[in-house]
Amino acid sequence: MASEHLDDKKVSPAQDVDPERLSEDNTSIGKGDILQQEHTDPVLNAKMHLINNAIDEIGFTGYQVKLFILNGFGYAVDSLILLIQSIIAGQAGLEFNPGYPAGLTIAAYVGMLVGALFWGLTADVIGRKFAFNVSLMICSIFAIVAGASPNWIVLGLFVCLSSFGAGGNLVLDTAVFLEYLPGKDQWLLTLMAAWWGLGQLVAGFLAWGFLPSYSCDDPSLVEGAPPCTKENNQGWRYVWYTAGALVFVMSIARITVIRLKETPKFLVGEGRDAECVETLQMIAQKYNRTCSLTLEQMQACGTINSDRRGSATHAVKSKWSLGEIGVHLKGLYATKRIGISTTLIWFSWTLIGLAYPLYNVFLPAYLSSRGASFGEASPYITWRNYTLVNFSGIWGPVLAGYMCATRLGRKYTMVIGALITMAFFFAYTQVRTNVQNIVFTCVINFCLNIYYGTLYAYTPEVLPSAHRGTGNGIAIGWNRVMGILSAVIATVADTSTPVPIYICAALYIVMAGVAAIFPFEPYGKRSS
C-alpha cells in the first residue's frame, strides 16, 4: 500500500489492498518481505509490512541482545538434555541392567516429539510468551529428579518429561527472536545455533568431570570389578543434578532478566493491533529509538481475513478445537509455493533427524570402540576427546552466520555445509590413527552444524508468522520421529562399524539437493 495513503489515514478497502504494491513502496526502510507476493491476505501483508518497517526503524537494541542470550539457552538445553541421556546411558545401564538399553534414547525423543508438537501448536493458539517462560522450568525440575531415579523405567520417565520441556524451545526460540529482529540482522538467527554447540560442550565437560572419577567399572571389561550399585556409581547422577540445576538457573533468568511481551507479529495475526503498536513503542522508548508506527496506520489497512485469523473471531472455548489447528495447517499450504516450501522443509528435518542421531547421539559408543582399537581404554581420554568434538561444533554456526549474510544466502550455505559434511563422512571411514580420529570428528561436527544451524534459522524465516509455531513444531516433530527410529536401528545394528557413517553421508547428499530447490531465499528480504 502506498505511504501517502497511510499518512492521511485513508486507504482503499481491504479487498483493494494489493500486496504487490508493497514492493514498490519507496518509503520502506528495509527490503521486501519474503511472502509479500504470495497473495494470501493482502491486509495482513500490509500490516506485516508496517511492522517490519517499524522494527527496522527501531533497529538492533539491548532487547535483542537479551533475547539472543535467553533464547540461546533453549538451544543449549535441547542439545544438553539429548546428549546427557546418551552419555549416562551406559553407566546407568550397568547399575540397572535394563532389558532394552536404547530405552533412554527413545524416551528422550518421545518427550521431545510431544514437546515440539505441544509447544509449537500452542504457540500459534495462545502465543509465544507462555512457552518461553515455562518450558525451561519444566525441563529443569525433571532433569534434577532424574538423578535420583531408583530404576531404569523411572529414569526413562523423568528423561521423557525433562525432554518434553526442552523440546519446545527450538520451536519457540527461533520464532520469538526472529519476530523482534530487524531485517538486516536476521542472519543472527543462524548464529544463535552456536548455543547448540555450547550445550554439547557443557554435556562433554560434565561427563569428563564426573564419569571417570565417580563411576563403577564394567565387570565385562575389568576382571574382578565389584557389581555396580548406587553407592559406587554416582557419576551419572551428579551429571543430572548439575545439568538440572544449570537449566533451573537459566529458567529463572528468562523470567527475571526480560519481561517478555507477546511478539508483535503474533498480536497482529490475532487482530490485536493496539497491543502490537504498544509493544513496539515500549521498546523504542526504553532504548531511546524512534518508532513512527501508529494504531491509526494499522487500522487504516483494514481487517484481516477472519478465516485465516480463526481464533481471534471465535469464542475462547474454540481455541483448542481441531478446527483451530486445521486453520494453521491450511495456512502452511495457503499457496502453491508456500506449500512446496513447507513440504521440503519438513522433508529436510526428517532427513537430518535420521542422519544426526545415527552419528552424534551414538558417537560415545563409536568413539569408545575406536579408542579401544587404538589402545585407549581410559574413560578420561574418551570423554576428553568427546569434549573437544563438542567444542568444535560451536563454530559451525558462526561460519554459517557469516555465509548467510553474503550472496550465498541461506540456501547455498546449506548446500555447501551438507556437501562438505558428506565428503568428510566418507573420508572418516579411512581413519586409522588417534590423531586422525579426533581431527576428523572435530571437523565433521563443525561442518554438519553449518547445515543444521542454517536449517534451524531458515525454517521460521520462510514460514508465515501466523502459522510459524505449527510449521516449526511439526518440522522438529518429524526430526524427533526419526530420532526414535535411529534408536531402534542402533539397537539392531552395530554402530561401531562405518556403516552408519556411509548412510549419513548419503543422506547429506539428498539434503544438499533439497536445499538447492527451496522456493524461497531469505537473503535480502524480511520474514513475514
PDB file of N, CA and C in Angstrom, residues 60 104 146 181 190 199 201 203 206 318 348 407 411 423 454:
ATOM      1  N   PHE A  60      18.541  -2.480  16.018  1.00  0.00           N
ATOM      2  CA  PHE A  60      19.023  -3.500  16.956  1.00  0.00           C
ATOM      3  C   PHE A  60      19.322  -2.840  18.292  1.00  0.00           C
ATOM      4  N   LEU A 104      16.433 -45.212  26.930  1.00  0.00           N
ATOM      5  CA  LEU A 104      16.581 -43.803  27.303  1.00  0.00           C
ATOM      6  C   LEU A 104      16.533 -42.896  26.077  1.00  0.00           C
ATOM      7  N   ALA A 146      15.622 -36.723  37.749  1.00  0.00           N
ATOM      8  CA  ALA A 146      16.148 -37.898  37.046  1.00  0.00           C
ATOM      9  C   ALA A 146      17.383 -38.467  37.730  1.00  0.00           C
ATOM     10  N   LEU A 181      13.542  -9.171  15.276  1.00  0.00           N
ATOM     11  CA  LEU A 181      14.791  -8.810  14.603  1.00  0.00           C
ATOM     12  C   LEU A 181      14.570  -7.860  13.430  1.00  0.00           C
ATOM     13  N   THR A 190      20.860 -17.599  12.458  1.00  0.00           N
ATOM     14  CA  THR A 190      21.771 -18.725  12.184  1.00  0.00           C
ATOM     15  C   THR A 190      22.879 -18.783  13.228  1.00  0.00           C
ATOM     16  N   GLY A 199      25.747 -26.119  24.429  1.00  0.00           N
ATOM     17  CA  GLY A 199      25.074 -27.139  25.221  1.00  0.00           C
ATOM     18  C   GLY A 199      25.796 -28.474  25.143  1.00  0.00           C
ATOM     19  N   LEU A 201      28.945 -28.818  24.558  1.00  0.00           N
ATOM     20  CA  LEU A 201      30.213 -28.652  25.266  1.00  0.00           C
ATOM     21  C   LEU A 201      30.021 -28.843  26.768  1.00  0.00           C
ATOM     22  N   ALA A 203      27.699 -30.605  28.186  1.00  0.00           N
ATOM     23  CA  ALA A 203      27.471 -32.036  28.395  1.00  0.00           C
ATOM     24  C   ALA A 203      28.798 -32.789  28.421  1.00  0.00           C
ATOM     25  N   LEU A 206      30.637 -32.038  31.718  1.00  0.00           N
ATOM     26  CA  LEU A 206      30.037 -32.752  32.844  1.00  0.00           C
ATOM     27  C   LEU A 206      30.450 -34.224  32.835  1.00  0.00           C
ATOM     28  N   SER A 318     -13.094 -22.326  21.638  1.00  0.00           N
ATOM     29  CA  SER A 318     -12.751 -22.969  20.372  1.00  0.00           C
ATOM     30  C   SER A 318     -11.258 -22.951  20.087  1.00  0.00           C
ATOM     31  N   SER A 348      13.385 -32.102   4.858  1.00  0.00           N
ATOM     32  CA  SER A 348      14.768 -31.854   5.284  1.00  0.00           C
ATOM     33  C   SER A 348      14.953 -32.179   6.757  1.00  0.00           C
ATOM     34  N   ARG A 407      26.064 -13.160  -0.428  1.00  0.00           N
ATOM     35  CA  ARG A 407      25.178 -13.503  -1.536  1.00  0.00           C
ATOM     36  C   ARG A 407      24.948 -15.011  -1.674  1.00  0.00           C
ATOM     37  N   LYS A 411      20.133 -20.755   1.332  1.00  0.00           N
ATOM     38  CA  LYS A 411      20.028 -21.994   0.571  1.00  0.00           C
ATOM     39  C   LYS A 411      21.393 -22.585   0.250  1.00  0.00           C
ATOM     40  N   ALA A 423      31.492 -35.202   2.380  1.00  0.00           N
ATOM     41  CA  ALA A 423      32.854 -35.559   1.981  1.00  0.00           C
ATOM     42  C   ALA A 423      33.674 -36.061   3.173  1.00  0.00           C
ATOM     43  N   THR A 454      21.898 -23.483   9.907  1.00  0.00           N
ATOM     44  CA  THR A 454      21.197 -22.692   8.898  1.00  0.00           C
ATOM     45  C   THR A 454      19.764 -23.173   8.714  1.00  0.00           C
TER      46      THR A 454
END
